[in-house]
Coordinates of C-alpha atoms in Angstrom, one line a residue:
X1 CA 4.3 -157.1 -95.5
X2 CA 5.7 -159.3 -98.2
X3 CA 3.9 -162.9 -98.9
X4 CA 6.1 -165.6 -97.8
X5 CA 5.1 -168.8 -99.3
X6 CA 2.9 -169.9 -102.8
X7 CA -0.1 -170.7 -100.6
X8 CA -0.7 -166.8 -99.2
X9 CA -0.2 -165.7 -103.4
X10 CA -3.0 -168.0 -104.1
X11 CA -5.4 -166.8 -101.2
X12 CA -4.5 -163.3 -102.1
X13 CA -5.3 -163.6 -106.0
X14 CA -8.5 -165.7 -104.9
X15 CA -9.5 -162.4 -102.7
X16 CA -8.5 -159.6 -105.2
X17 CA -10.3 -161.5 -108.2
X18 CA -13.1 -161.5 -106.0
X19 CA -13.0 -157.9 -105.5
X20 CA -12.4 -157.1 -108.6
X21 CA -15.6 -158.9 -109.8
X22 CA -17.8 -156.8 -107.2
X23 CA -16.5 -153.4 -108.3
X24 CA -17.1 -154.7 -112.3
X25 CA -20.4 -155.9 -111.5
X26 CA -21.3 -153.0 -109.0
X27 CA -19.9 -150.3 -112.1
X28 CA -21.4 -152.2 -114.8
X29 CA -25.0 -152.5 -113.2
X30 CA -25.1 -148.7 -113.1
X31 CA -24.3 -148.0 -115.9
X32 CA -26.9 -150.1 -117.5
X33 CA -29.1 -149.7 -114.8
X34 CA -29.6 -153.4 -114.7
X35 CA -28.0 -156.2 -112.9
X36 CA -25.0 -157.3 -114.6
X37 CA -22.8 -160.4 -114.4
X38 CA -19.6 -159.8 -114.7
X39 CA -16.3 -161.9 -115.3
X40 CA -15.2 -165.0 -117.9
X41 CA -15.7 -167.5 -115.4
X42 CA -18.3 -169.0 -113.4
X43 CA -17.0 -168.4 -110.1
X44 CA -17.6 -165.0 -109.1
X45 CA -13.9 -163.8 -109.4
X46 CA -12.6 -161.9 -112.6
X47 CA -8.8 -163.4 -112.7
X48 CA -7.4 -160.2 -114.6
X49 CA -7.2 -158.5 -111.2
X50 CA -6.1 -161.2 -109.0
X51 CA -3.2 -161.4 -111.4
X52 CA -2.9 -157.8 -111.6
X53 CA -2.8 -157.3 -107.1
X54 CA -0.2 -160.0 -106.8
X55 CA 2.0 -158.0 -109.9
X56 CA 1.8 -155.2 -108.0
X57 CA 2.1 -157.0 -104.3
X58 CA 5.3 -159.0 -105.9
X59 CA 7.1 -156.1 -107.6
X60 CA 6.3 -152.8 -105.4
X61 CA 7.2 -153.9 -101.9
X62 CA 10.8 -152.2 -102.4
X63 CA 9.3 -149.2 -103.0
X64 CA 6.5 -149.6 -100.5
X65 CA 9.3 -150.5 -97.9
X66 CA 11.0 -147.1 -98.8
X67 CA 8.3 -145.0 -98.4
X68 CA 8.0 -144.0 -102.3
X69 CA 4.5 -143.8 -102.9
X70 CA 4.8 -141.6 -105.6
X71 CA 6.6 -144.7 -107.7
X72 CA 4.1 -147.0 -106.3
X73 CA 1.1 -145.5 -108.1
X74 CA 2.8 -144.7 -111.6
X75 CA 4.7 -147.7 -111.9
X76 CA 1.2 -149.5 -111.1
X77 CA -0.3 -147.5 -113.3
X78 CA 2.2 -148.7 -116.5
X79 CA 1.7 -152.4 -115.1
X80 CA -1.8 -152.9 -114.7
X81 CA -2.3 -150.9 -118.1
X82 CA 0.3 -152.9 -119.4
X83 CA -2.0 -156.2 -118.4
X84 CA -5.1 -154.9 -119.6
X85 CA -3.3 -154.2 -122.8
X86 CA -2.2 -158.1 -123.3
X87 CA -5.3 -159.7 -122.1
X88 CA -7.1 -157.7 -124.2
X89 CA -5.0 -158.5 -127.6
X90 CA -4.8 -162.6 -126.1
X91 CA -8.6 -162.6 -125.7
X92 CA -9.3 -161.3 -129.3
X93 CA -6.6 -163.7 -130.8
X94 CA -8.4 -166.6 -129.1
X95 CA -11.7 -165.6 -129.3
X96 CA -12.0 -163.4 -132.3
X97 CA -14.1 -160.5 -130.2
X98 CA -12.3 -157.4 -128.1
X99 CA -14.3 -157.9 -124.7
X100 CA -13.9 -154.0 -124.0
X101 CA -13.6 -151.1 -126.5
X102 CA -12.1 -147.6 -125.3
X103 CA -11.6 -146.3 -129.0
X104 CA -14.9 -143.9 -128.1
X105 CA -13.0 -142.3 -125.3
X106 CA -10.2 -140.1 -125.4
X107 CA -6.7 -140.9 -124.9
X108 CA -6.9 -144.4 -125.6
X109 CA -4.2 -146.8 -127.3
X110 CA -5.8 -148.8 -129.7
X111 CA -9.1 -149.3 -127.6
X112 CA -7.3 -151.5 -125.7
X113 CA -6.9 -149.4 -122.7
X114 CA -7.4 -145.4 -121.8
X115 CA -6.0 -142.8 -119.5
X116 CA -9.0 -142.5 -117.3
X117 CA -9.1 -146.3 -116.7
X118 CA -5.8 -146.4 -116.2
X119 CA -5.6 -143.4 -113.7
X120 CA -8.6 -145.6 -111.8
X121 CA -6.2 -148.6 -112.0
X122 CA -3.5 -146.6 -109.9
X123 CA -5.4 -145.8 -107.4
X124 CA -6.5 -149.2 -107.4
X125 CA -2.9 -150.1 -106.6
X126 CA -2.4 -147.6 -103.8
X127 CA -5.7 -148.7 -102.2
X128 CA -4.1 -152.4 -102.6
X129 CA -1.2 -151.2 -101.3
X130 CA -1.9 -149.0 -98.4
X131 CA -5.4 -149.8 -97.7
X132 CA -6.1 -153.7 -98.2
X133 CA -3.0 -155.8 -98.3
X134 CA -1.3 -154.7 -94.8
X135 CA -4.6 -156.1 -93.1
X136 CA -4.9 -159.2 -95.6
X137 CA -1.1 -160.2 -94.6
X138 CA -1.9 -159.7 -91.1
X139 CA -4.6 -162.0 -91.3
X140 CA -3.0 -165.1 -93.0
X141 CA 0.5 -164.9 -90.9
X142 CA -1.5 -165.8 -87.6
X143 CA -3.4 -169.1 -90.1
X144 CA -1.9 -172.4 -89.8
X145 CA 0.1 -173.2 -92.6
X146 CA -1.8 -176.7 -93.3
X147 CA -5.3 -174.8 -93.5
X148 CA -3.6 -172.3 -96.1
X149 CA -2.5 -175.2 -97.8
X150 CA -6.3 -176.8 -97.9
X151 CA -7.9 -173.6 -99.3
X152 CA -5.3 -172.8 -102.0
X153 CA -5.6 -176.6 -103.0
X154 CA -9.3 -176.2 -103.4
X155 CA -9.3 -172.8 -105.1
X156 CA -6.8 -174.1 -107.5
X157 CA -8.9 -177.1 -109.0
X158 CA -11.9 -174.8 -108.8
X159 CA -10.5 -172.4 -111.1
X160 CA -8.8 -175.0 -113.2
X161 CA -12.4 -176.9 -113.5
X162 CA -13.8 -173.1 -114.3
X163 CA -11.5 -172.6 -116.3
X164 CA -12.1 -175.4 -118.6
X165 CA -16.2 -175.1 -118.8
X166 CA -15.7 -171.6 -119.3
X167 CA -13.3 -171.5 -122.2
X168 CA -15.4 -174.1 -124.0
X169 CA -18.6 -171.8 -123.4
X170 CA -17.4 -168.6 -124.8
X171 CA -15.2 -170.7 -127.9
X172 CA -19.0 -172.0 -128.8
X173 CA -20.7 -168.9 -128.1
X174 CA -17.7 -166.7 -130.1
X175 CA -18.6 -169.6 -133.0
X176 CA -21.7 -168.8 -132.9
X177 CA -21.3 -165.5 -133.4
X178 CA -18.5 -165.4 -136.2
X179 CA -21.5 -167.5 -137.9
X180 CA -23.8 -164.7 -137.3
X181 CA -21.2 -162.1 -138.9
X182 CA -20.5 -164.4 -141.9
X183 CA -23.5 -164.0 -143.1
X184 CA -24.0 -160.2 -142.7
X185 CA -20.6 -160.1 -144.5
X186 CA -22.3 -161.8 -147.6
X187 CA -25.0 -159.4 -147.8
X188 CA -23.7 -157.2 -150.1
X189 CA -24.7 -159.7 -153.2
X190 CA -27.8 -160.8 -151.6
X191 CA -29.1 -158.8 -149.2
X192 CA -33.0 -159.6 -148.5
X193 CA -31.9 -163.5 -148.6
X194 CA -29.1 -163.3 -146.5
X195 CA -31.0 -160.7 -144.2
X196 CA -34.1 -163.0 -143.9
X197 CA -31.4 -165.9 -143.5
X198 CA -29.9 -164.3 -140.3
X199 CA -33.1 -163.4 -139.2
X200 CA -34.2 -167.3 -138.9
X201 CA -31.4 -168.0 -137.9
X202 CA -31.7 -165.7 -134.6
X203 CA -35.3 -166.3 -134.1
X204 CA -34.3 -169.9 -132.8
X205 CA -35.1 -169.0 -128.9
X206 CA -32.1 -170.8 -127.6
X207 CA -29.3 -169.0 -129.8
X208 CA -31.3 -165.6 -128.9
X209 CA -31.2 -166.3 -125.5
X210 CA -27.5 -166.8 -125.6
X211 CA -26.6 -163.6 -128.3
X212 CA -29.0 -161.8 -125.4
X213 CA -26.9 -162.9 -122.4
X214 CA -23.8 -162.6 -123.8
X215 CA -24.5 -158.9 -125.1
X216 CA -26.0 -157.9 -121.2
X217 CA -22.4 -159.3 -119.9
X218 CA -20.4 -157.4 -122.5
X219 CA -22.0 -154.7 -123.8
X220 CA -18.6 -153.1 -125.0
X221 CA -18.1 -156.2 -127.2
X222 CA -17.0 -155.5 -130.4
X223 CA -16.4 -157.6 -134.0
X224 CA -14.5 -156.4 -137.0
X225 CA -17.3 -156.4 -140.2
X226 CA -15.8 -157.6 -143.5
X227 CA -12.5 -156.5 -142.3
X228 CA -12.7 -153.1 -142.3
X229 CA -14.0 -151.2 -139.5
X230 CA -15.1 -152.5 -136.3
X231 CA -18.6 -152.5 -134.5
X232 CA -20.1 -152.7 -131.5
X233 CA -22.5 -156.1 -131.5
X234 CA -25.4 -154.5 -130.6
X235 CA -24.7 -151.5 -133.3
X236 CA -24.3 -155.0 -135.2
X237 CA -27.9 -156.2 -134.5
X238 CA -29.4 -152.9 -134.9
X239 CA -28.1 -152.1 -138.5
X240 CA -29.2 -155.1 -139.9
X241 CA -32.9 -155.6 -138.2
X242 CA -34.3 -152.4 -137.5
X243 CA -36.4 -152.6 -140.4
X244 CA -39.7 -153.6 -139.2
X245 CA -40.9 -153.6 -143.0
X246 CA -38.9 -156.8 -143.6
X247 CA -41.0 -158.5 -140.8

């Protein structure tokens, strides 16, 4: 069942990013019982679990091939946790916001990850595992190598192009709102200005609009306020104009 040649690893993270952006979208829309875009890019793929399948694909076959299942799922576990863990912290470095939070749940590290999400990522891994990828590598053995070789082409600039766009979005969008934060952090000196200041400054429909779509996407999205504890954006926007008697 192992992948043979680059092509197949780029099909197969193509088709597990994919997957994984249904299941975010499908758990995210219930929860907020709203339709919910999902996922850094454009494309509908979310890349963090393409990467994580072919981790798993590329590094549990021995065990698979033995018949150790038990080592399949826990070492899963500690890799995908592991990934969420460092594109978490890479994320915040470059963007100055932690896309998710776990710190409200229990047994998390750092907010970064948690042991329910975690436990939900192994069987993830045994569903990728048993379930998905002994079909999936079925499948592409009996394609011709030159049509392999025409889809991964195409999915690569794709993502590259995505890529791009979609960094430069959320760099202006995570400028806009470290601009928004700045001045709530200099309220303390002058806070009916500065309050009135921000509230201008978010009454401009196209920078609502964004602030608004951004939030709906990740409502877990949290900022650190005058370097001391963080907060939830939303928590963020509620603090500060919830007073209708400033209107």
């Amino acid at each position: 069942m192992s992948i043979v040649n680059l092509e197949q690893y780029i099909i197969c993270f193509f088709i597990y990013s994919f997957l994984g952006y249904l299941c975010e979208v499908v758990y995210c829309s219930f929860c907020q019982k709203r339709w919910v875009n999902r996922g850094y890019l454009y494309m509908p793929i979310c890349p963090i679990y393409g990467f994580g399948a072919i981790l798993i694909i590329a590094t549990m076959m021995p065990f698979y091939d033995r018949g150790m299942w038990y080592l399949v799922w826990i070492l899963g576990i500690v890799l995908t946790s592991s990934l969420e863990y460092l594109t978490s912290y890479v994320l915040e470095v470059l963007f100055h916001m932690r896309w998710w939070d776990y710190s409200k749940r229990k047994w998390n590290l750092n907010g970064r990850i948690c042991l329910l999400n975690s436990f939900l990522f192994g069987c993830l891994v045994m569903i990728v595992m048993y379930g998905i990828q002994p079909y999936l590598f079925s499948g592409l053995s009996h394609v011709s190598t030159w049509i392999l070789r025409v889809v991964a082409a195409v999915i690569v600039f794709l993502t590259l192009v995505d890529t791009v766009f979609s960094t430069v979005r959320h760099l202006n969008i995570s400028k806009l709102i470290l601009k928004f934060t700045t001045l709530m952090e200099e309220t303390s000196d002058l806070l009916a200005e500065k309050k009135a200041t921000a509230k201008a400054y978010l009454s401009n429909t196209h920078v609502a609009k964004k602030l608004r779509s951004f939030l709906y996407q990740y409502p877990e999205l949290t900022l650190r306020i005058a370097k001391k504890k963080r907060m939830r954006f939303k928590e963020i926007l509620a603090k500060y104009f919830s007073d209708r008697n400033d209107e």
